[in-house]
Short mmCIF file of C-alpha atoms and ligand atoms in Angstrom, two decimals:
data_model
loop_
_atom_site.label_atom_id
_atom_site.label_comp_id
_atom_site.label_asym_id
_atom_site.label_seq_id
_atom_site.Cartn_x
_atom_site.Cartn_y
_atom_site.Cartn_z
CA MET A 544 104.17 66.29 128.50
CA LYS A 545 105.42 69.69 128.12
CA ARG A 546 101.93 72.70 128.15
CA MET A 547 102.46 74.47 125.06
CA LEU A 548 99.99 77.44 124.88
CA SER A 549 99.08 80.78 123.19
CA GLY A 550 97.04 82.64 121.94
CA ILE A 551 96.04 85.57 119.05
CA LYS A 552 94.09 88.50 119.01
CA PRO A 553 91.22 88.97 116.26
CA THR A 554 91.23 92.37 115.80
CA GLY A 555 90.97 92.46 112.05
CA GLN A 556 91.62 89.37 110.07
CA LEU A 557 94.55 86.81 110.20
CA HIS A 558 98.31 88.09 107.87
CA LEU A 559 100.89 85.81 107.20
CA GLY A 560 102.87 87.16 110.28
CA ASN A 561 100.23 86.31 112.30
CA TYR A 562 100.56 82.61 110.24
CA ILE A 563 104.50 83.14 110.04
CA GLY A 564 105.51 84.45 113.55
CA ALA A 565 102.88 81.95 115.24
CA LEU A 566 99.96 79.61 113.45
CA ARG A 567 102.79 78.05 112.02
CA HIS A 568 104.29 76.25 115.03
CA PHE A 569 101.06 75.79 117.20
CA VAL A 570 100.53 73.00 114.43
CA GLU A 571 104.46 72.18 114.02
CA TYR A 572 104.14 71.48 118.02
CA GLN A 573 101.15 69.95 118.61
CA ASP A 574 102.12 66.30 118.39
CA GLU A 575 104.94 67.53 120.69
CA TYR A 576 103.31 68.97 122.71
CA GLU A 577 100.02 69.16 124.86
CA MET A 578 98.89 72.93 122.96
CA TYR A 579 96.27 74.85 123.43
CA ALA A 580 95.73 77.36 121.75
CA PHE A 581 92.86 80.80 122.28
CA ILE A 582 91.26 82.97 120.41
CA ALA A 583 91.73 86.37 122.82
CA ASN A 584 88.70 88.46 122.45
CA LEU A 585 88.97 89.92 125.99
CA HIS A 586 92.02 91.40 123.92
CA CYS A 587 90.52 92.28 121.34
CA ILE A 588 87.77 94.92 122.51
CA THR A 589 91.09 97.29 124.61
CA VAL A 590 90.26 99.45 121.21
CA PRO A 591 86.60 99.44 119.70
CA GLN A 592 85.33 96.62 118.06
CA ASP A 593 82.36 96.62 115.49
CA PRO A 594 80.68 93.82 116.87
CA GLU A 595 79.21 92.09 113.38
CA GLU A 596 82.96 92.64 112.15
CA LEU A 597 84.02 91.26 115.55
CA HIS A 598 81.74 88.57 115.53
CA LYS A 599 83.39 87.12 112.04
CA ASN A 600 86.12 88.36 112.80
CA LEU A 601 86.32 85.55 115.15
CA ARG A 602 85.06 82.70 112.92
CA ASP A 603 87.37 82.93 110.93
CA CYS A 604 89.69 83.24 113.64
CA VAL A 605 88.79 79.43 114.47
CA ALA A 606 88.27 78.15 111.49
CA LEU A 607 91.81 79.71 110.23
CA TYR A 608 93.16 77.69 112.59
CA LEU A 609 91.70 74.74 111.88
CA ALA A 610 92.10 75.15 108.26
CA CYS A 611 95.99 75.93 108.55
CA GLY A 612 96.86 72.77 110.79
CA LEU A 613 95.18 72.01 113.57
CA ASP A 614 93.77 69.25 114.50
CA PRO A 615 91.21 70.21 117.96
CA SER A 616 91.89 66.02 118.35
CA LYS A 617 95.75 67.46 119.14
CA ALA A 618 95.02 70.60 120.28
CA THR A 619 92.59 72.36 123.07
CA ILE A 620 91.17 75.48 120.56
CA PHE A 621 88.55 77.10 122.75
CA LEU A 622 86.95 81.24 123.25
CA GLN A 623 89.32 83.06 126.28
CA THR A 624 85.48 84.05 127.25
CA ASP A 625 84.05 81.00 127.54
CA VAL A 626 87.04 80.16 130.50
CA ARG A 627 85.69 83.02 132.94
CA ALA A 628 88.71 82.38 134.96
CA HIS A 629 91.39 84.44 131.92
CA ALA A 630 89.43 88.00 133.34
CA GLN A 631 89.16 86.92 137.32
CA LEU A 632 92.82 85.64 136.80
CA GLY A 633 93.86 88.21 135.14
CA TYR A 634 92.08 90.60 137.53
CA ILE A 635 94.10 88.98 140.18
CA CYS A 636 97.60 88.90 138.65
CA CYS A 637 96.71 93.02 137.47
CA CYS A 638 97.14 93.49 141.71
CA HIS A 639 100.15 92.15 140.89
CA THR A 640 101.85 93.93 138.68
CA TYR A 641 103.35 97.87 138.98
CA MET A 642 102.29 100.65 136.87
CA GLY A 643 105.77 100.71 136.28
CA GLU A 644 106.12 97.90 134.90
CA LEU A 645 102.76 98.32 132.38
CA ASN A 646 103.90 101.73 131.34
CA ARG A 647 107.39 99.90 130.09
CA MET A 648 105.61 98.38 127.78
CA THR A 649 106.41 99.15 123.98
CA GLN A 650 103.03 98.09 122.04
CA PHE A 651 101.18 100.60 124.48
CA LYS A 652 104.23 103.22 124.82
CA ASP A 653 103.88 103.37 120.35
CA LYS A 654 99.83 103.53 120.86
CA GLN A 655 100.58 106.46 122.53
CA SER A 656 103.07 107.94 121.94
CA LYS A 657 101.31 108.43 118.36
CA GLY A 658 98.65 110.22 119.75
CA GLU A 659 96.27 108.33 119.84
CA LYS A 660 93.38 109.76 121.81
CA ASN A 661 90.85 108.00 124.36
CA LEU A 662 93.22 104.89 124.99
CA SER A 663 91.38 102.84 126.67
CA GLY A 664 92.17 101.12 130.38
CA GLY A 665 92.16 97.54 129.43
CA LEU A 666 94.83 98.33 126.73
CA TYR A 667 96.99 99.46 129.89
CA THR A 668 96.42 96.45 131.86
CA TYR A 669 96.76 94.86 128.94
CA PRO A 670 99.51 92.51 130.09
CA ALA A 671 98.60 91.36 132.83
CA LEU A 672 95.79 89.48 131.39
CA MET A 673 98.25 88.07 128.79
CA ALA A 674 100.25 86.91 131.76
CA ALA A 675 96.31 85.14 133.30
CA ASP A 676 95.68 83.89 130.20
CA ILE A 677 98.78 81.92 130.83
CA LEU A 678 99.88 80.85 134.26
CA LEU A 679 96.09 79.44 133.88
CA TYR A 680 97.12 76.55 132.44
CA ASP A 681 100.23 76.55 133.82
CA ALA A 682 102.31 76.41 130.44
CA ASP A 683 105.83 75.82 130.08
CA TYR A 684 106.07 77.46 126.73
CA VAL A 685 104.63 80.31 124.85
CA PRO A 686 105.25 80.15 121.12
CA VAL A 687 105.32 84.26 119.96
CA GLY A 688 106.31 86.82 117.52
CA GLU A 689 109.12 89.00 118.41
CA ASP A 690 106.53 91.35 120.09
CA GLN A 691 104.95 89.67 122.26
CA LYS A 692 108.55 88.33 124.29
CA GLN A 693 108.57 91.70 126.48
CA HIS A 694 104.37 90.66 127.67
CA VAL A 695 105.95 86.86 128.65
CA GLU A 696 109.10 87.82 130.31
CA LEU A 697 106.35 90.21 132.41
CA THR A 698 104.32 87.13 132.49
CA ARG A 699 107.62 85.70 134.29
CA ASP A 700 107.93 88.19 136.03
CA ILE A 701 103.94 88.73 138.04
CA ALA A 702 104.34 84.74 138.21
CA GLU A 703 108.05 84.94 140.33
CA ARG A 704 106.33 87.54 142.34
CA MET A 705 103.38 85.95 143.19
CA ASN A 706 105.06 82.20 143.53
CA ASN A 707 107.23 84.40 146.92
CA ARG A 708 104.46 86.05 147.90
CA TYR A 709 102.31 82.56 148.53
CA GLY A 710 103.99 79.43 147.26
CA ASP A 711 104.50 77.72 144.48
CA LEU A 712 101.16 78.65 142.30
CA PHE A 713 102.80 79.13 138.92
CA VAL A 714 104.86 77.35 136.65
CA VAL A 715 107.27 80.27 134.86
CA PRO A 716 106.97 79.19 131.47
CA GLU A 717 109.78 80.20 128.57
CA PRO A 718 108.71 82.62 125.34
CA LEU A 719 109.63 79.99 122.18
CA ILE A 720 110.85 82.42 119.12
CA ALA A 721 111.42 81.45 116.02
CA LYS A 722 115.07 82.27 114.63
CA VAL A 723 113.50 83.51 111.03
CA GLY A 724 110.20 84.79 110.29
CA ALA A 725 109.42 85.86 114.05
CA ARG A 726 109.42 89.06 112.86
CA ILE A 727 107.31 89.50 109.78
CA MET A 728 107.59 93.46 107.81
CA SER A 729 104.80 95.87 106.50
CA LEU A 730 105.70 94.61 102.60
CA SER A 731 105.15 98.62 101.60
CA ASP A 732 107.17 99.45 104.29
CA PRO A 733 109.85 96.80 106.04
CA THR A 734 111.09 98.77 108.35
CA LYS A 735 107.32 97.98 110.03
CA LYS A 736 105.51 95.51 111.17
CA MET A 737 103.63 93.22 109.56
CA SER A 738 100.55 94.47 111.33
CA LYS A 739 96.20 94.19 111.10
CA SER A 740 96.21 98.41 111.38
CA ASP A 741 98.61 98.57 108.37
CA GLU A 742 96.27 101.85 106.86
CA THR A 743 97.87 101.29 102.90
CA ASN A 744 96.86 98.01 102.88
CA LYS A 745 99.28 97.21 100.94
CA GLY A 746 102.54 96.25 103.17
CA CYS A 747 100.09 93.08 105.32
CA ILE A 748 98.68 89.52 103.40
CA TYR A 749 95.59 88.16 105.19
CA LEU A 750 95.49 84.45 104.77
CA LEU A 751 91.49 85.28 103.65
CA ASP A 752 93.21 87.81 100.45
CA PRO A 753 92.89 86.54 97.03
CA LEU A 754 95.47 85.36 94.88
CA LYS A 755 95.21 87.61 92.91
CA THR A 756 95.30 90.21 95.78
CA ALA A 757 98.17 88.37 97.29
CA ARG A 758 100.13 87.36 94.58
CA LYS A 759 100.05 91.61 93.88
CA LYS A 760 100.99 92.91 96.65
CA VAL A 761 104.18 90.72 96.92
CA MET A 762 105.41 91.91 93.13
CA SER A 763 105.17 95.32 94.45
CA ALA A 764 107.13 94.98 97.07
CA VAL A 765 109.00 97.54 98.07
CA THR A 766 112.70 96.50 97.89
CA ASP A 767 116.11 98.05 97.41
CA SER A 768 118.68 98.73 94.20
CA TYR A 769 121.45 96.19 95.35
CA ALA A 770 120.47 94.31 92.65
CA LYS A 771 121.17 91.32 94.77
CA VAL A 772 119.18 88.83 97.01
CA HIS A 773 120.92 89.10 100.40
CA PHE A 774 120.49 88.43 103.79
CA ASP A 775 120.92 91.58 106.02
CA PRO A 776 118.11 93.09 106.73
CA GLU A 777 119.68 96.41 107.85
CA THR A 778 121.09 96.94 104.62
CA GLN A 779 117.62 95.01 102.23
CA PRO A 780 115.37 95.32 105.32
CA GLY A 781 113.14 94.09 101.80
CA ILE A 782 114.63 91.64 99.80
CA SER A 783 115.24 90.18 103.87
CA ASN A 784 111.70 90.15 104.27
CA LEU A 785 110.96 88.33 101.50
CA MET A 786 113.51 85.69 102.18
CA GLN A 787 112.28 84.78 105.56
CA ILE A 788 108.70 84.60 104.30
CA LEU A 789 109.82 82.19 101.89
CA SER A 790 111.87 80.16 104.12
CA SER A 791 109.09 80.13 106.49
CA LEU A 792 106.96 79.21 103.56
CA SER A 793 109.85 76.65 102.32
CA ASP A 794 110.19 74.11 105.01
CA ASN A 795 112.39 76.35 106.69
CA ARG A 796 115.14 75.98 104.07
CA PRO A 797 118.38 77.89 104.89
CA LEU A 798 118.17 81.76 103.87
CA GLY A 799 122.18 80.76 102.42
CA ASP A 800 120.29 78.37 99.99
CA ILE A 801 118.10 80.86 98.41
CA GLU A 802 120.74 83.52 97.89
CA ALA A 803 122.30 80.40 95.61
CA GLU A 804 119.85 80.14 94.06
CA PHE A 805 119.24 83.38 92.77
CA GLU A 806 122.54 84.44 92.22
CA GLY A 807 122.97 86.19 89.09
CA LYS A 808 119.06 86.60 88.81
CA GLY A 809 116.63 89.78 89.34
CA TYR A 810 114.64 90.51 91.87
CA GLY A 811 111.24 89.99 89.54
CA ASP A 812 112.47 86.20 89.30
CA PHE A 813 112.55 86.25 93.04
CA LYS A 814 109.33 87.79 94.08
CA ARG A 815 108.22 85.42 91.54
CA ALA A 816 109.12 82.37 93.67
CA VAL A 817 107.89 83.88 96.55
CA ALA A 818 104.58 84.67 95.94
CA ASP A 819 104.34 81.76 94.29
CA ALA A 820 104.94 79.79 97.57
CA VAL A 821 102.59 82.75 99.17
CA CYS A 822 99.67 82.14 97.03
CA THR A 823 99.98 78.23 97.74
CA LYS A 824 100.12 78.38 100.71
CA LEU A 825 96.48 80.70 101.17
CA GLU A 826 94.94 78.13 98.08
CA GLU A 827 96.07 75.73 100.84
CA ILE A 828 94.31 78.05 103.67
CA GLN A 829 91.33 79.14 102.12
CA THR A 830 90.43 75.78 100.40
CA ARG A 831 90.53 74.19 103.71
CA TYR A 832 89.08 77.29 105.41
CA ASN A 833 85.42 77.72 102.74
CA GLU A 834 84.99 73.70 103.58
CA ILE A 835 84.77 74.54 107.52
CA ILE A 836 83.69 77.60 107.85
CA GLU A 837 80.02 76.99 107.81
CA SER A 838 80.02 72.82 108.44
CA GLY A 839 79.70 73.56 112.39
CA LEU A 840 83.05 72.72 113.51
CA VAL A 841 83.64 76.08 114.58
CA GLU A 842 81.53 75.58 117.14
CA LYS A 843 81.75 71.62 117.45
CA THR A 844 85.19 72.71 118.46
CA LEU A 845 84.91 75.55 120.14
CA GLN A 846 82.13 73.95 123.16
CA GLU A 847 84.75 71.04 123.72
CA GLY A 848 87.80 72.94 123.59
CA ALA A 849 86.36 75.36 126.91
CA ALA A 850 84.74 73.11 128.61
CA LYS A 851 88.42 70.45 128.26
CA ALA A 852 90.46 74.52 128.94
CA SER A 853 87.78 75.29 131.88
CA ILE A 854 89.00 72.31 133.84
CA LEU A 855 92.80 73.23 133.95
CA ALA A 856 91.49 76.93 134.40
CA ASP A 857 88.96 76.26 137.01
CA ALA A 858 91.21 74.23 139.55
CA LYS A 859 94.18 76.71 139.05
CA LEU A 860 91.97 79.99 139.43
CA ALA A 861 90.64 78.32 143.09
CA LYS A 862 93.89 77.28 144.48
CA VAL A 863 95.88 81.13 143.46
CA GLN A 864 92.60 82.40 145.58
CA LYS A 865 92.93 79.90 148.12
CA ALA A 866 96.23 81.13 148.71
CA ILE A 867 96.09 85.01 149.08
CA GLY A 868 93.25 83.98 152.01
CA MET A 869 90.17 85.27 149.19
CA GLU A 870 88.02 82.37 149.38
CA ILE A 871 85.01 81.57 152.57
CA ILE A 872 83.09 78.85 150.56
CA ARG A 873 85.24 77.31 148.24
P1 TYM B 1326 98.93 89.36 118.15
O1 TYM B 1326 96.98 88.75 117.72
O2 TYM B 1326 98.86 91.04 118.12
O3 TYM B 1326 99.13 88.60 117.44
C1 TYM B 1326 99.36 86.73 117.28
C2 TYM B 1326 100.76 86.95 117.37
O4 TYM B 1326 101.32 86.24 116.07
C3 TYM B 1326 102.33 86.83 116.27
N1 TYM B 1326 103.11 88.32 114.80
C4 TYM B 1326 103.34 88.01 114.13
N2 TYM B 1326 104.99 87.79 114.19
C5 TYM B 1326 105.26 87.91 113.19
N3 TYM B 1326 105.83 88.82 112.44
C6 TYM B 1326 104.89 90.06 112.36
N4 TYM B 1326 104.18 90.96 111.75
C7 TYM B 1326 103.28 89.73 113.50
N5 TYM B 1326 102.70 90.30 113.78
C8 TYM B 1326 101.78 89.05 114.91
C9 TYM B 1326 102.67 87.69 117.99
O5 TYM B 1326 103.37 87.41 117.58
C10 TYM B 1326 101.93 86.26 118.16
O6 TYM B 1326 102.69 85.89 118.48
N6 TYM B 1326 98.77 90.23 122.80
C11 TYM B 1326 99.20 88.88 122.32
C12 TYM B 1326 97.73 87.90 122.29
C13 TYM B 1326 97.64 87.35 123.60
C14 TYM B 1326 98.55 86.46 123.49
C15 TYM B 1326 98.40 85.30 124.62
C16 TYM B 1326 99.27 85.24 123.10
C17 TYM B 1326 97.37 87.59 124.41
N7 TYM B 1326 97.01 86.84 124.89
C18 TYM B 1326 99.09 85.30 125.19
C19 TYM B 1326 100.11 84.13 123.88
C20 TYM B 1326 99.48 83.58 125.38
C21 TYM B 1326 98.68 89.46 120.86
O7 TYM B 1326 98.08 90.65 120.15
O8 TYM B 1326 99.14 88.34 119.62
#
């Protein structure tokens, strides 16, 4: 069985972009692949966090993994810091990554270009840690949204470099990026990605948003004056974004079907259909989340997940350290 690994960094609450671009695929793939899904809490602290809020976000993230349908009897679900090998291999990967490569990473460059002050060293070297997350498990595939493609490509380069230098250490992973929904845009500015750091809070639908709030956000989404439900992200980014959301939440319904259904109808009808699909999904997720969050399942899942993940990760780290010549007593 091929292996798959992915993670989410809960620097804030999980949102619809995380669900559509990543989490729903983890759920889809858990039957077909050996699935490792983790919570990237080391990556979280590359930007300042309030400890109480971070702790809540982490628990919510695990509960949401489960509420969205990840099944701990099929998928290994764990917290990054519960498997110490991540930080150790992260450092080793960092020593095999060139500064020129890190300088090219668009996520860091974006933050830098916004003039954000006091960016941390951790944020800069983060792609090397992400490479370690993946390489520790010999993952064949990494299901991610489009914004993570560059990081997975760097992971491939690091893996190939280390394989060439030390012999076959790692499986070289491939990113898995869906055709529809890999880049969900902000509802208030469809030229920008939907993201946790949305300042207005109008463009991002959180999975735990009250249904009324979510509906309102969809109904006030920015559209255009073409008055035509048509898929063309260049000229109609807002409508195309809503179409991708609707398609992703209704069993990947073809975009052409959606165009046909709303031909001659107004944007009001179309937005109502999108809002209905969003609210139905959120309600389903939130009902399960409420059952899970205080049930003890979060802790149990993480305990079992960490034990299972550590077996693979510790063995890989030992193999890497030995190959590099860093060990004496093991
Ligand atoms: P993060 O936490 O920013 O996002 C988690 C996943 O959600 C996807 N995503 C989106 N997809 C579609 N539309 C959007 N608007 C949108 N926003 C986010 C992301 O592409 C991602 O798949 N570095 C990673 C976390 C990570 C990781 C890993 C992932 C750390 N180690 C190893 C895979 C493998 C991150 O910050 O994702």
